[in-house]
Short mmCIF file of C-alpha atoms in Angstrom, two decimals:
data_model
loop_
_atom_site.label_atom_id
_atom_site.label_comp_id
_atom_site.label_asym_id
_atom_site.label_seq_id
_atom_site.Cartn_x
_atom_site.Cartn_y
_atom_site.Cartn_z
CA GLY A 72 -7.96 -14.65 1.79
CA GLU A 73 -7.21 -11.43 3.91
CA SER A 74 -9.88 -8.66 4.03
CA VAL A 75 -8.75 -5.32 4.30
CA GLY A 76 -11.65 -3.95 5.83
CA LEU A 77 -15.53 -4.59 6.65
CA HIS A 78 -16.60 -0.91 6.21
CA LEU A 79 -15.25 0.06 2.72
CA PRO A 80 -17.47 1.69 0.34
CA THR A 81 -18.46 -0.69 -2.42
CA LEU A 82 -19.11 -0.30 -6.06
CA SER A 83 -21.20 -3.16 -7.62
CA VAL A 84 -21.01 -3.25 -11.51
CA GLN A 85 -22.06 -5.89 -13.92
CA GLU A 86 -19.43 -7.71 -16.03
CA GLY A 87 -18.77 -5.74 -19.26
CA ASP A 88 -19.89 -2.47 -17.88
CA ASN A 89 -17.54 0.40 -17.03
CA SER A 90 -16.44 1.26 -13.49
CA ILE A 91 -15.68 4.56 -12.10
CA ILE A 92 -13.86 4.58 -8.69
CA ASN A 93 -13.50 8.10 -6.96
CA CYS A 94 -11.01 9.56 -4.53
CA ALA A 95 -10.79 12.90 -2.71
CA TYR A 96 -7.09 13.65 -1.90
CA SER A 97 -6.19 15.81 0.85
CA ASN A 98 -3.37 18.14 -0.03
CA SER A 99 -3.61 20.71 -2.72
CA ALA A 100 0.09 20.73 -3.00
CA SER A 101 0.25 16.99 -3.82
CA ASP A 102 1.98 16.39 -7.32
CA TYR A 103 1.87 12.85 -8.06
CA PHE A 104 -1.15 10.36 -7.52
CA ILE A 105 -1.18 6.57 -7.88
CA TRP A 106 -3.99 3.95 -7.95
CA TYR A 107 -3.41 0.62 -6.38
CA LYS A 108 -5.44 -2.62 -6.62
CA GLN A 109 -5.57 -5.05 -3.82
CA GLU A 110 -6.77 -8.41 -4.32
CA SER A 111 -7.98 -10.71 -1.48
CA GLY A 112 -4.96 -12.18 0.28
CA LYS A 113 -2.45 -9.99 -1.63
CA GLY A 114 -0.51 -6.71 -1.05
CA PRO A 115 -1.40 -3.69 -3.09
CA GLN A 116 -0.42 -3.62 -6.75
CA PHE A 117 0.48 -0.59 -8.88
CA ILE A 118 -2.10 0.16 -11.66
CA ILE A 119 -1.57 3.65 -13.07
CA ASP A 120 -0.07 7.14 -12.00
CA ILE A 121 -0.45 10.57 -12.93
CA ARG A 122 1.33 13.86 -12.21
CA SER A 123 -0.15 17.02 -11.16
CA ASN A 124 0.62 18.73 -14.60
CA MET A 125 -1.73 16.32 -16.40
CA ASP A 126 -5.59 15.96 -16.15
CA LYS A 127 -5.86 12.59 -17.84
CA ARG A 128 -3.77 9.39 -18.58
CA GLN A 129 -4.59 6.19 -20.18
CA GLY A 130 -3.35 2.79 -19.63
CA GLN A 131 -4.78 -0.57 -20.86
CA ARG A 132 -8.57 -0.46 -19.99
CA VAL A 133 -7.80 1.98 -17.13
CA THR A 134 -7.82 5.81 -17.43
CA VAL A 135 -7.13 8.13 -14.46
CA LEU A 136 -8.78 11.56 -14.40
CA LEU A 137 -7.39 14.35 -12.06
CA ASN A 138 -9.32 17.36 -11.17
CA LYS A 139 -6.94 19.78 -9.06
CA THR A 140 -9.72 22.44 -8.63
CA VAL A 141 -11.80 20.03 -6.48
CA LYS A 142 -8.84 17.68 -5.41
CA HIS A 143 -10.40 14.83 -6.91
CA LEU A 144 -9.03 11.67 -8.52
CA SER A 145 -10.98 9.08 -10.50
CA LEU A 146 -10.11 5.51 -11.99
CA GLN A 147 -12.03 4.39 -14.81
CA ILE A 148 -12.16 0.78 -15.89
CA ALA A 149 -13.35 -0.05 -19.13
CA ALA A 150 -15.39 -3.52 -19.66
CA THR A 151 -15.19 -4.45 -16.24
CA GLN A 152 -14.21 -8.08 -15.68
CA PRO A 153 -14.48 -10.59 -12.74
CA GLY A 154 -10.74 -10.34 -12.24
CA ASP A 155 -11.05 -6.63 -11.54
CA SER A 156 -12.95 -7.37 -8.35
CA ALA A 157 -10.62 -5.89 -5.57
CA VAL A 158 -10.17 -2.99 -3.20
CA TYR A 159 -8.90 0.02 -5.06
CA PHE A 160 -6.70 2.75 -3.21
CA CYS A 161 -5.58 6.07 -4.43
CA ALA A 162 -2.30 7.53 -2.90
CA GLU A 163 -0.92 11.02 -3.17
CA THR A 164 2.58 12.61 -2.51
CA TYR A 165 3.97 15.94 -2.38
CA ASN A 166 7.50 16.18 -3.28
CA THR A 167 8.44 13.85 -0.47
CA ASP A 168 9.29 10.21 -0.28
CA LYS A 169 6.03 9.59 1.68
CA LEU A 170 2.84 8.29 0.15
CA ILE A 171 -0.60 9.07 1.83
CA PHE A 172 -3.14 6.32 1.13
CA GLY A 173 -6.87 6.62 0.93
CA THR A 174 -9.10 4.19 2.74
CA GLY A 175 -10.11 2.22 -0.37
CA THR A 176 -13.13 1.29 -2.37
CA ARG A 177 -14.29 -2.30 -2.80
CA LEU A 178 -15.19 -3.32 -6.50
CA GLN A 179 -17.60 -6.22 -7.03
CA VAL A 180 -18.19 -7.50 -10.45
CA PHE A 181 -21.26 -9.70 -11.02
CA PRO A 182 -22.21 -11.84 -14.10
CA GLU D 294 10.92 -12.45 -10.82
CA ALA D 295 10.70 -9.49 -8.84
CA GLN D 296 9.60 -10.33 -5.32
CA VAL D 297 9.04 -9.14 -1.95
CA THR D 298 8.40 -12.11 0.62
CA GLN D 299 7.26 -11.78 4.32
CA ASN D 300 7.18 -14.40 7.05
CA PRO D 301 5.27 -15.48 8.84
CA ARG D 302 1.92 -14.98 6.82
CA TYR D 303 -0.17 -15.54 9.70
CA LEU D 304 0.60 -15.30 13.51
CA ILE D 305 -1.34 -15.36 16.56
CA THR D 306 0.46 -14.42 19.77
CA VAL D 307 -0.04 -13.28 23.19
CA THR D 308 0.56 -9.88 24.77
CA GLY D 309 4.16 -9.24 25.64
CA LYS D 310 5.76 -12.10 23.76
CA LYS D 311 8.52 -10.62 21.37
CA LEU D 312 8.01 -11.36 17.68
CA THR D 313 9.86 -10.58 14.45
CA VAL D 314 8.20 -10.32 11.11
CA THR D 315 10.68 -10.67 8.26
CA CYS D 316 10.76 -8.95 4.80
CA SER D 317 13.24 -9.75 1.93
CA GLN D 318 13.36 -8.43 -1.54
CA ASN D 319 15.41 -9.61 -4.56
CA MET D 320 15.32 -6.33 -6.50
CA ASN D 321 18.25 -4.61 -4.95
CA HIS D 322 16.03 -1.68 -3.92
CA GLU D 323 17.58 0.84 -1.48
CA TYR D 324 14.10 1.86 -0.01
CA MET D 325 12.03 -0.37 2.04
CA SER D 326 9.22 0.29 4.26
CA TRP D 327 6.68 -1.16 6.67
CA TYR D 328 2.80 -0.44 6.68
CA ARG D 329 0.09 -1.54 8.93
CA GLN D 330 -3.50 -1.67 7.28
CA ASP D 331 -6.50 -1.34 9.69
CA PRO D 332 -10.19 -1.08 8.72
CA GLY D 333 -11.22 2.48 7.77
CA LEU D 334 -7.93 3.71 8.30
CA GLY D 335 -6.08 2.75 5.11
CA LEU D 336 -2.29 2.01 4.84
CA ARG D 337 -0.29 3.90 7.43
CA GLN D 338 3.53 3.78 7.49
CA ILE D 339 5.33 2.40 10.54
CA TYR D 340 9.15 2.69 9.48
CA TYR D 341 10.92 3.25 6.62
CA SER D 342 14.68 2.83 5.40
CA MET D 343 16.39 4.66 2.65
CA ASN D 344 19.54 2.45 2.70
CA VAL D 345 21.62 -0.03 4.77
CA GLU D 346 21.81 1.23 8.27
CA VAL D 347 19.41 4.14 7.63
CA THR D 348 15.98 3.97 9.19
CA ASP D 349 13.40 6.52 9.86
CA LYS D 350 9.97 6.62 11.74
CA GLY D 351 6.81 6.74 9.90
CA ASP D 352 3.37 7.85 10.93
CA VAL D 353 2.89 5.10 13.71
CA PRO D 354 6.34 4.02 14.83
CA GLU D 355 5.26 3.53 18.61
CA GLY D 356 5.77 -0.27 19.66
CA TYR D 357 7.89 -1.08 16.95
CA LYS D 358 11.42 -1.40 15.74
CA VAL D 359 13.30 -2.14 12.62
CA SER D 360 16.64 -2.92 11.37
CA ARG D 361 18.59 -2.79 8.11
CA LYS D 362 21.78 -4.75 8.37
CA GLU D 363 21.70 -5.71 4.73
CA LYS D 364 19.94 -4.33 1.61
CA ARG D 365 17.52 -7.29 1.00
CA ASN D 366 16.29 -7.57 4.60
CA PHE D 367 14.10 -5.35 6.69
CA PRO D 368 12.64 -7.11 9.59
CA LEU D 369 9.82 -5.57 11.88
CA ILE D 370 10.31 -6.23 15.53
CA LEU D 371 7.69 -6.05 18.21
CA GLU D 372 9.45 -6.16 21.50
CA SER D 373 6.31 -6.47 23.59
CA PRO D 374 3.22 -6.77 21.50
CA SER D 375 -0.26 -5.28 22.58
CA PRO D 376 -3.67 -6.20 21.36
CA ASN D 377 -3.72 -2.65 19.58
CA GLN D 378 -1.01 -4.04 17.21
CA THR D 379 -3.46 -6.60 15.82
CA SER D 380 -3.43 -5.70 12.15
CA LEU D 381 -2.37 -6.56 8.73
CA TYR D 382 1.23 -5.70 8.02
CA PHE D 383 2.82 -5.03 4.50
CA CYS D 384 6.52 -4.66 3.60
CA ALA D 385 7.01 -2.64 0.56
CA THR D 386 10.20 -1.80 -1.66
CA ARG D 387 10.85 0.99 -4.24
CA GLY D 388 13.64 1.81 -6.42
CA LYS D 389 15.87 4.97 -6.37
CA GLY D 390 13.38 7.17 -8.34
CA GLY D 391 11.82 8.57 -5.06
CA SER D 392 8.28 8.50 -4.26
CA THR D 393 7.28 8.40 -8.07
CA ASP D 394 9.06 4.98 -8.52
CA THR D 395 6.75 2.05 -8.39
CA GLN D 396 6.34 0.46 -5.01
CA TYR D 397 6.11 -3.12 -4.73
CA PHE D 398 4.12 -4.59 -1.80
CA GLY D 399 4.79 -8.09 -0.07
CA PRO D 400 1.75 -10.33 0.38
CA GLY D 401 0.96 -9.24 3.85
CA THR D 402 1.23 -10.73 7.46
CA ARG D 403 -1.95 -10.94 9.52
CA LEU D 404 -0.88 -10.65 13.22
CA THR D 405 -3.27 -11.25 16.04
CA VAL D 406 -2.27 -10.13 19.59
CA LEU D 407 -4.35 -11.77 22.49
#
């Protein structure tokens, strides 16, 4: 499959553990944030989003936390599974049609 | 099934030989865009289109053209490819809800320009 980059930060976790992937965003005016998952050979896939008027949002096994004070976003994956292995991107937007993407973090899940 | 398709998936070409990467979607979305993905740089927008016959430059439009003659198709054209256009390209579509609407990505096209 396609690799998205050779120099991505990598997080290695054991199957069943919780994963936390972090993202520092650039614009304090950004008002909407998204996490994407990109598996090898595929395009990015929407996971979860959060608006700037919230500091936490939960989905199925995933939670996004937003700290506007330090411009930090995190994605927490509970009970990480081998199928969670992928590259994860955050994206931000500030009242425009344009998304600004981060460079990504590779998550590796080992048995 | 909601789908964004790209063709070809892989292409090796030589400098200066015109090529087109096609993108097609079956979701009746107005908004379509092209990104390139390079190591350490993330996804960067090349061009986008808000609707038929409406296209605008993204962050890295140099060396690319697009057209939007019909809603479902948004081809990316490289009139005279150069090695610095070697990259992984993604087409994406989105509904009317603006940047907060879910964006669907195609599977990607790996382009190598020799």
